[in-house]
Amino acid sequence: MKRYRNKMAVLLALVLPVGGGMLATSCSDDIPSESYYTFTGEMMSDYLNSRSNFSGFAQIVTKAGLMDQLSAYGEYTCFAPTNEAVNAYMTKKGYSSVAEIPVEVCDTIARTHLVDKLYHTVDMTGNSLGSLNMLGRTLLTSPGYVTELQEDGSVDTLASTILVNKTALIIPELMNDSVENGIVQPVNAIIEPSKGTLTNIMQDNPKISLFYDALVATGLIDSISKIEDLSWDPAKYPNFYPDGKIIKSNGHDNRCYVPERRKYGFTAFVVPDSILRASKGEGGYEINSLKDFYDYAVSVYPADMDLPYNQFTEEALTDRRNPLNKLIAYHLLDRLGLYDRLTTNSTIKTTLANPTEWYSTMCPHTTMKIEKATVLRYVALENRNKLYINRAMNDRGGNIEGSMITPTIEDEYEQMGENCIYYYIDKLVDYGTETKEVVFNTRMRMDLYTLFPELMSNNIRTDYNTLPESENTTGRYAKNYVFPQGYLDNVNIVGDGYFIYQFCHNYYWSYEGDEFNLKGEQSDSYDITFKLPSVPEGTYEIRLGFAATSTRGIAQVYFDGEARGIPLDMRKTGTDPSIGWKNPTQLSADEDTENKKELKNNGYYRGPRSVFNFSTSGIPDGSINTENYFYNNAVTIRKVLCTVTLDDPNRDHTLRIRSVYAEGGAELMIDYIEIVPKSVYGIEGEGKGEDDY
């Protein structure tokens, strides 16, 4: 008996037979070039209409009114279900024929199986597709296999392929079938989009009942149910919707669009019951009830029991200051965090530094560190490239392994809903004393992208970062966006400035490949204020990382509404005498140390040694050749905006940057922010000072 299975379970559904000599190789293997494009003259519509085994899906697509679109030129991927798959779906739903399926259901089915981008199986290397399907949802991907059960009970693996949304397996002998306007990936089951919120899908998983009960008892369940802001209307911005508008940035023509939708998203990191109930000697917590959960929370967040909101009562548990409420809320993010996008490898030399992001959590005034462990010096080889929460393994005395995030859960449970996703983690995480004193005792480098939850929840950052600029690429696979006042929470834009997100290019002088620009419609107008992530009490340097070019302007910086320092001239590169940058590749070790001191005295740092871009100069096809490190470039510098002492852990802090001179329509570039505690930047002489990475 041949079966399809993924890496976690054997699927019981029988599928098309695999012929001898037709077995697929591993989905990560190179596919012969002839498998990519056959160019038979067929369009995707022809493919579906001319093959009897896809007649059911062809009827669904036609009834949805999408067949004409598939007959036109484009670049589509179609996960086409076989007739067996369509018949199984109709039996399950009680339809006797496609004619009985309502038009709106046909539309949902068709759009779920279509993606407006080419995806060969070798491109499906992560845990999800980088582009949304035509329903506006993300499709999860995982390794899948065709297996055969032997008489002795053993299972032989016959072929490797891809499993989509944990239910539909791409049929190996039919995969990667190319037509003139796309690629067809036949599947053995209908992909059904989840209509569940985080509340629904977690409730259906009995393996996380303790965490779910705490989510309900704290009332946080009510905070993770929003799906979409239906008041958002992109048509109010005709200059940017639907065709976009060209805005120049550093000499580049960027076609910018307003987002089509304003969706909400949520991510939960959940410890399964098996770990919570386990004995402490086995790495567990001996939590078997809501009261046990509360008692553990009190040990992390010591409570004054005389205060009514700290008590173990039905009313007190819903107070955001309650210990259990804080503990559970710290496991929640107000954004849809797909595993592959919780960190990025773009422009980061992962042998030198672990890709790391810092996210505000749904526990007020707290921040979480998510890190991909890539530097072998600090991680076992078998755990390399895995994601951790609040990990601190370093030369500064950090010896906290952190909580490992498991990318997938059991196949029988939904992991991703309409507005959400959740992951298993192997330890509870918190914003207690150890986290604040050890995990946050480091330089916190924050890509501006991570400050705004709306970008992750609306799939703003793409996985497409190597295309040369052109009208076709920026309008199709990757887009530049402009955010009108009101789209982003905790951001205030005054005047006529355009707040622009420039999509990821790994050949730009941009940390993680992308950047934000604020550009005034008039020549001297930009003014933006945004909230910074919370950090523990202490004294910090607040730094701005950017690329200095002649197109920038001069800006005044404000922290919490108070002007700090003299205006920053972003046109000056590091070689300006007021900065004092010297090329480190031409300096001895002692000279390099002295130059870094000079830069620091002038309020600057070199760019990070672990961050680079690729050079494409002189290469006609735009391919990459050389890694150019920010540390060795006078353009990619870091400026100390201010030094501040934060003594109120329950206060929000803001950064305002206002144009004071922008002759010729200059712009503000905000690439990344660094928040660095004095324990790191203030060490001189002996002791472990700040590294260059």
PDB file of C-alpha atoms in Angstrom, residues 119-299:
ATOM      1  CA  TYR A 119       6.803  28.440  -7.443  1.00  0.00           C
ATOM      2  CA  HIS A 120       8.804  25.412  -8.447  1.00  0.00           C
ATOM      3  CA  THR A 121       9.174  22.768  -5.726  1.00  0.00           C
ATOM      4  CA  VAL A 122      12.841  23.757  -5.282  1.00  0.00           C
ATOM      5  CA  ASP A 123      11.567  27.219  -4.325  1.00  0.00           C
ATOM      6  CA  MET A 124       9.452  25.792  -1.491  1.00  0.00           C
ATOM      7  CA  THR A 125      12.326  25.450   0.945  1.00  0.00           C
ATOM      8  CA  GLY A 126      10.859  27.254   3.930  1.00  0.00           C
ATOM      9  CA  ASN A 127       7.807  26.733   6.097  1.00  0.00           C
ATOM     10  CA  SER A 128       5.548  28.891   3.947  1.00  0.00           C
ATOM     11  CA  LEU A 129       5.285  30.439   0.510  1.00  0.00           C
ATOM     12  CA  GLY A 130       6.608  33.956   0.388  1.00  0.00           C
ATOM     13  CA  SER A 131       3.622  35.266  -1.575  1.00  0.00           C
ATOM     14  CA  LEU A 132      -0.034  35.120  -0.599  1.00  0.00           C
ATOM     15  CA  ASN A 133      -2.493  33.086  -2.616  1.00  0.00           C
ATOM     16  CA  MET A 134      -5.240  34.875  -4.538  1.00  0.00           C
ATOM     17  CA  LEU A 135      -7.461  34.658  -1.456  1.00  0.00           C
ATOM     18  CA  GLY A 136      -4.906  36.747   0.433  1.00  0.00           C
ATOM     19  CA  ARG A 137      -3.758  33.884   2.665  1.00  0.00           C
ATOM     20  CA  THR A 138      -0.407  32.279   3.324  1.00  0.00           C
ATOM     21  CA  LEU A 139       0.108  28.644   2.320  1.00  0.00           C
ATOM     22  CA  LEU A 140       2.240  26.583   4.691  1.00  0.00           C
ATOM     23  CA  THR A 141       4.706  24.118   3.201  1.00  0.00           C
ATOM     24  CA  SER A 142       6.519  21.142   4.699  1.00  0.00           C
ATOM     25  CA  PRO A 143       8.400  18.074   3.435  1.00  0.00           C
ATOM     26  CA  GLY A 144       6.128  15.314   2.154  1.00  0.00           C
ATOM     27  CA  TYR A 145       6.798  11.746   1.089  1.00  0.00           C
ATOM     28  CA  VAL A 146       5.226   8.895  -0.831  1.00  0.00           C
ATOM     29  CA  THR A 147       5.624   5.723   1.206  1.00  0.00           C
ATOM     30  CA  GLU A 148       4.800   2.045   0.778  1.00  0.00           C
ATOM     31  CA  LEU A 149       3.799  -0.245   3.611  1.00  0.00           C
ATOM     32  CA  GLN A 150       5.642  -3.568   3.395  1.00  0.00           C
ATOM     33  CA  GLU A 151       4.333  -6.968   4.490  1.00  0.00           C
ATOM     34  CA  ASP A 152       6.636  -6.968   7.518  1.00  0.00           C
ATOM     35  CA  GLY A 153       5.133  -3.692   8.731  1.00  0.00           C
ATOM     36  CA  SER A 154       8.055  -1.507   7.686  1.00  0.00           C
ATOM     37  CA  VAL A 155       7.553   1.635   5.625  1.00  0.00           C
ATOM     38  CA  ASP A 156       9.643   2.413   2.539  1.00  0.00           C
ATOM     39  CA  THR A 157       9.976   5.970   1.266  1.00  0.00           C
ATOM     40  CA  LEU A 158       9.434   5.984  -2.488  1.00  0.00           C
ATOM     41  CA  ALA A 159       9.525   9.685  -3.317  1.00  0.00           C
ATOM     42  CA  SER A 160       9.924  13.114  -1.753  1.00  0.00           C
ATOM     43  CA  THR A 161       7.687  16.055  -2.436  1.00  0.00           C
ATOM     44  CA  ILE A 162       5.943  18.992  -0.723  1.00  0.00           C
ATOM     45  CA  LEU A 163       2.903  19.010   1.545  1.00  0.00           C
ATOM     46  CA  VAL A 164       0.787  22.179   1.353  1.00  0.00           C
ATOM     47  CA  ASN A 165      -1.121  23.332   4.437  1.00  0.00           C
ATOM     48  CA  LYS A 166      -0.466  19.894   5.937  1.00  0.00           C
ATOM     49  CA  THR A 167      -3.280  18.344   3.871  1.00  0.00           C
ATOM     50  CA  ALA A 168      -2.550  18.496   0.125  1.00  0.00           C
ATOM     51  CA  LEU A 169       0.492  16.703  -1.215  1.00  0.00           C
ATOM     52  CA  ILE A 170       2.025  17.662  -4.549  1.00  0.00           C
ATOM     53  CA  ILE A 171       1.922  14.509  -6.666  1.00  0.00           C
ATOM     54  CA  PRO A 172       5.567  13.661  -7.449  1.00  0.00           C
ATOM     55  CA  GLU A 173       5.153  12.343 -10.993  1.00  0.00           C
ATOM     56  CA  LEU A 174       3.069  15.372 -12.000  1.00  0.00           C
ATOM     57  CA  MET A 175       4.909  18.157 -10.161  1.00  0.00           C
ATOM     58  CA  ASN A 176       6.464  21.213 -11.827  1.00  0.00           C
ATOM     59  CA  ASP A 177       4.453  20.941 -15.023  1.00  0.00           C
ATOM     60  CA  SER A 178       5.039  24.224 -16.810  1.00  0.00           C
ATOM     61  CA  VAL A 179       2.703  26.092 -19.121  1.00  0.00           C
ATOM     62  CA  GLU A 180       3.155  29.399 -20.921  1.00  0.00           C
ATOM     63  CA  ASN A 181       1.803  31.452 -18.022  1.00  0.00           C
ATOM     64  CA  GLY A 182       2.878  29.486 -14.991  1.00  0.00           C
ATOM     65  CA  ILE A 183       3.532  26.212 -13.227  1.00  0.00           C
ATOM     66  CA  VAL A 184       0.959  23.568 -12.312  1.00  0.00           C
ATOM     67  CA  GLN A 185       1.516  21.642  -9.088  1.00  0.00           C
ATOM     68  CA  PRO A 186      -1.154  18.893  -8.994  1.00  0.00           C
ATOM     69  CA  VAL A 187      -2.250  17.977  -5.461  1.00  0.00           C
ATOM     70  CA  ASN A 188      -4.129  15.049  -3.985  1.00  0.00           C
ATOM     71  CA  ALA A 189      -6.538  17.022  -1.777  1.00  0.00           C
ATOM     72  CA  ILE A 190      -8.494  20.260  -1.707  1.00  0.00           C
ATOM     73  CA  ILE A 191      -6.719  22.946   0.316  1.00  0.00           C
ATOM     74  CA  GLU A 192      -9.302  24.376   2.674  1.00  0.00           C
ATOM     75  CA  PRO A 193      -8.567  27.832   4.110  1.00  0.00           C
ATOM     76  CA  SER A 194      -9.027  28.122   7.843  1.00  0.00           C
ATOM     77  CA  LYS A 195     -11.832  30.362   8.988  1.00  0.00           C
ATOM     78  CA  GLY A 196     -10.705  30.086  12.566  1.00  0.00           C
ATOM     79  CA  THR A 197      -9.262  32.748  14.802  1.00  0.00           C
ATOM     80  CA  LEU A 198      -6.486  31.941  17.252  1.00  0.00           C
ATOM     81  CA  THR A 199      -9.226  31.291  19.787  1.00  0.00           C
ATOM     82  CA  ASN A 200     -10.859  28.569  17.675  1.00  0.00           C
ATOM     83  CA  ILE A 201      -7.812  26.682  16.495  1.00  0.00           C
ATOM     84  CA  MET A 202      -6.141  26.579  19.917  1.00  0.00           C
ATOM     85  CA  GLN A 203      -9.368  25.413  21.552  1.00  0.00           C
ATOM     86  CA  ASP A 204      -9.430  22.415  19.220  1.00  0.00           C
ATOM     87  CA  ASN A 205      -5.992  21.194  20.325  1.00  0.00           C
ATOM     88  CA  PRO A 206      -6.225  19.178  23.574  1.00  0.00           C
ATOM     89  CA  LYS A 207      -2.439  19.093  23.883  1.00  0.00           C
ATOM     90  CA  ILE A 208      -2.387  22.776  24.939  1.00  0.00           C
ATOM     91  CA  SER A 209      -5.430  22.864  27.222  1.00  0.00           C
ATOM     92  CA  LEU A 210      -3.595  24.379  30.216  1.00  0.00           C
ATOM     93  CA  PHE A 211      -2.285  27.316  28.214  1.00  0.00           C
ATOM     94  CA  TYR A 212      -5.650  27.782  26.515  1.00  0.00           C
ATOM     95  CA  ASP A 213      -7.484  27.786  29.867  1.00  0.00           C
ATOM     96  CA  ALA A 214      -5.096  30.479  31.109  1.00  0.00           C
ATOM     97  CA  LEU A 215      -5.715  32.461  27.926  1.00  0.00           C
ATOM     98  CA  VAL A 216      -9.446  32.364  28.625  1.00  0.00           C
ATOM     99  CA  ALA A 217      -9.166  33.067  32.354  1.00  0.00           C
ATOM    100  CA  THR A 218      -7.042  36.159  31.785  1.00  0.00           C
ATOM    101  CA  GLY A 219      -9.438  37.544  29.183  1.00  0.00           C
ATOM    102  CA  LEU A 220      -6.616  37.739  26.662  1.00  0.00           C
ATOM    103  CA  ILE A 221      -8.658  35.518  24.395  1.00  0.00           C
ATOM    104  CA  ASP A 222     -10.760  38.594  23.612  1.00  0.00           C
ATOM    105  CA  SER A 223      -7.673  40.544  22.501  1.00  0.00           C
ATOM    106  CA  ILE A 224      -6.704  38.211  19.675  1.00  0.00           C
ATOM    107  CA  SER A 225      -9.920  37.945  17.698  1.00  0.00           C
ATOM    108  CA  LYS A 226      -9.764  40.940  15.331  1.00  0.00           C
ATOM    109  CA  ILE A 227      -9.366  40.027  11.665  1.00  0.00           C
ATOM    110  CA  GLU A 228      -9.470  43.167   9.517  1.00  0.00           C
ATOM    111  CA  ASP A 229     -10.021  46.908   9.681  1.00  0.00           C
ATOM    112  CA  LEU A 230     -12.912  47.175   7.245  1.00  0.00           C
ATOM    113  CA  SER A 231     -12.821  50.982   7.370  1.00  0.00           C
ATOM    114  CA  TRP A 232      -9.525  50.990   5.442  1.00  0.00           C
ATOM    115  CA  ASP A 233     -10.150  52.007   1.837  1.00  0.00           C
ATOM    116  CA  PRO A 234      -7.136  52.253  -0.496  1.00  0.00           C
ATOM    117  CA  ALA A 235      -9.319  53.966  -3.116  1.00  0.00           C
ATOM    118  CA  LYS A 236      -9.117  57.114  -0.969  1.00  0.00           C
ATOM    119  CA  TYR A 237      -5.544  57.446  -2.238  1.00  0.00           C
ATOM    120  CA  PRO A 238      -5.892  57.411  -6.050  1.00  0.00           C
ATOM    121  CA  ASN A 239      -2.300  58.579  -6.542  1.00  0.00           C
ATOM    122  CA  PHE A 240      -1.088  55.316  -5.023  1.00  0.00           C
ATOM    123  CA  TYR A 241      -3.923  52.887  -5.800  1.00  0.00           C
ATOM    124  CA  PRO A 242      -4.205  50.801  -7.825  1.00  0.00           C
ATOM    125  CA  ASP A 243      -1.352  51.740 -10.165  1.00  0.00           C
ATOM    126  CA  GLY A 244       1.070  53.361  -7.743  1.00  0.00           C
ATOM    127  CA  LYS A 245       3.137  56.516  -8.051  1.00  0.00           C
ATOM    128  CA  ILE A 246       6.809  57.050  -8.860  1.00  0.00           C
ATOM    129  CA  ILE A 247       8.753  58.649  -5.993  1.00  0.00           C
ATOM    130  CA  LYS A 248      12.473  59.228  -6.293  1.00  0.00           C
ATOM    131  CA  SER A 249      14.762  57.981  -3.517  1.00  0.00           C
ATOM    132  CA  ASN A 250      18.522  58.422  -3.739  1.00  0.00           C
ATOM    133  CA  GLY A 251      18.263  58.658  -7.504  1.00  0.00           C
ATOM    134  CA  HIS A 252      16.080  55.564  -7.878  1.00  0.00           C
ATOM    135  CA  ASP A 253      12.580  55.605  -9.305  1.00  0.00           C
ATOM    136  CA  ASN A 254      10.399  53.718  -6.850  1.00  0.00           C
ATOM    137  CA  ARG A 255       6.807  52.947  -7.733  1.00  0.00           C
ATOM    138  CA  CYS A 256       4.946  53.099  -4.438  1.00  0.00           C
ATOM    139  CA  TYR A 257       1.514  51.711  -3.522  1.00  0.00           C
ATOM    140  CA  VAL A 258      -0.780  52.021  -0.544  1.00  0.00           C
ATOM    141  CA  PRO A 259      -1.617  48.622   1.001  1.00  0.00           C
ATOM    142  CA  GLU A 260      -4.810  47.085  -0.329  1.00  0.00           C
ATOM    143  CA  ARG A 261      -5.949  45.848   3.069  1.00  0.00           C
ATOM    144  CA  ARG A 262      -5.351  46.529   6.748  1.00  0.00           C
ATOM    145  CA  LYS A 263      -5.484  43.140   8.390  1.00  0.00           C
ATOM    146  CA  TYR A 264      -4.734  42.325  12.006  1.00  0.00           C
ATOM    147  CA  GLY A 265      -2.575  39.392  13.018  1.00  0.00           C
ATOM    148  CA  PHE A 266      -1.525  37.504  16.120  1.00  0.00           C
ATOM    149  CA  THR A 267       1.151  34.992  17.074  1.00  0.00           C
ATOM    150  CA  ALA A 268       1.174  32.786  20.155  1.00  0.00           C
ATOM    151  CA  PHE A 269       4.100  30.824  21.580  1.00  0.00           C
ATOM    152  CA  VAL A 270       2.571  27.963  23.523  1.00  0.00           C
ATOM    153  CA  VAL A 271       4.090  25.454  25.935  1.00  0.00           C
ATOM    154  CA  PRO A 272       2.308  22.081  25.565  1.00  0.00           C
ATOM    155  CA  ASP A 273       0.669  20.372  28.525  1.00  0.00           C
ATOM    156  CA  SER A 274       3.263  17.592  28.444  1.00  0.00           C
ATOM    157  CA  ILE A 275       5.979  20.065  29.430  1.00  0.00           C
ATOM    158  CA  LEU A 276       3.874  22.080  31.866  1.00  0.00           C
ATOM    159  CA  ARG A 277       2.748  18.947  33.730  1.00  0.00           C
ATOM    160  CA  ALA A 278       6.178  17.293  33.809  1.00  0.00           C
ATOM    161  CA  SER A 279       8.157  17.240  37.037  1.00  0.00           C
ATOM    162  CA  LYS A 280      10.767  19.899  37.588  1.00  0.00           C
ATOM    163  CA  GLY A 281      13.414  17.190  37.561  1.00  0.00           C
ATOM    164  CA  GLU A 282      12.386  16.377  34.001  1.00  0.00           C
ATOM    165  CA  GLY A 283      12.529  20.002  32.868  1.00  0.00           C
ATOM    166  CA  GLY A 284       8.839  20.650  33.519  1.00  0.00           C
ATOM    167  CA  TYR A 285       6.903  22.951  35.800  1.00  0.00           C
ATOM    168  CA  GLU A 286       4.473  20.677  37.690  1.00  0.00           C
ATOM    169  CA  ILE A 287       1.617  22.896  36.477  1.00  0.00           C
ATOM    170  CA  ASN A 288      -1.602  20.881  36.509  1.00  0.00           C
ATOM    171  CA  SER A 289      -4.229  23.562  37.089  1.00  0.00           C
ATOM    172  CA  LEU A 290      -4.950  27.235  36.608  1.00  0.00           C
ATOM    173  CA  LYS A 291      -3.936  27.866  40.233  1.00  0.00           C
ATOM    174  CA  ASP A 292      -0.579  26.155  39.617  1.00  0.00           C
ATOM    175  CA  PHE A 293      -0.110  28.394  36.577  1.00  0.00           C
ATOM    176  CA  TYR A 294      -0.887  31.459  38.667  1.00  0.00           C
ATOM    177  CA  ASP A 295       1.514  30.393  41.437  1.00  0.00           C
ATOM    178  CA  TYR A 296       4.297  30.001  38.880  1.00  0.00           C
ATOM    179  CA  ALA A 297       3.530  33.457  37.480  1.00  0.00           C
ATOM    180  CA  VAL A 298       3.818  34.935  40.980  1.00  0.00           C
ATOM    181  CA  SER A 299       7.304  33.425  41.270  1.00  0.00           C
TER     182      SER A 299
END
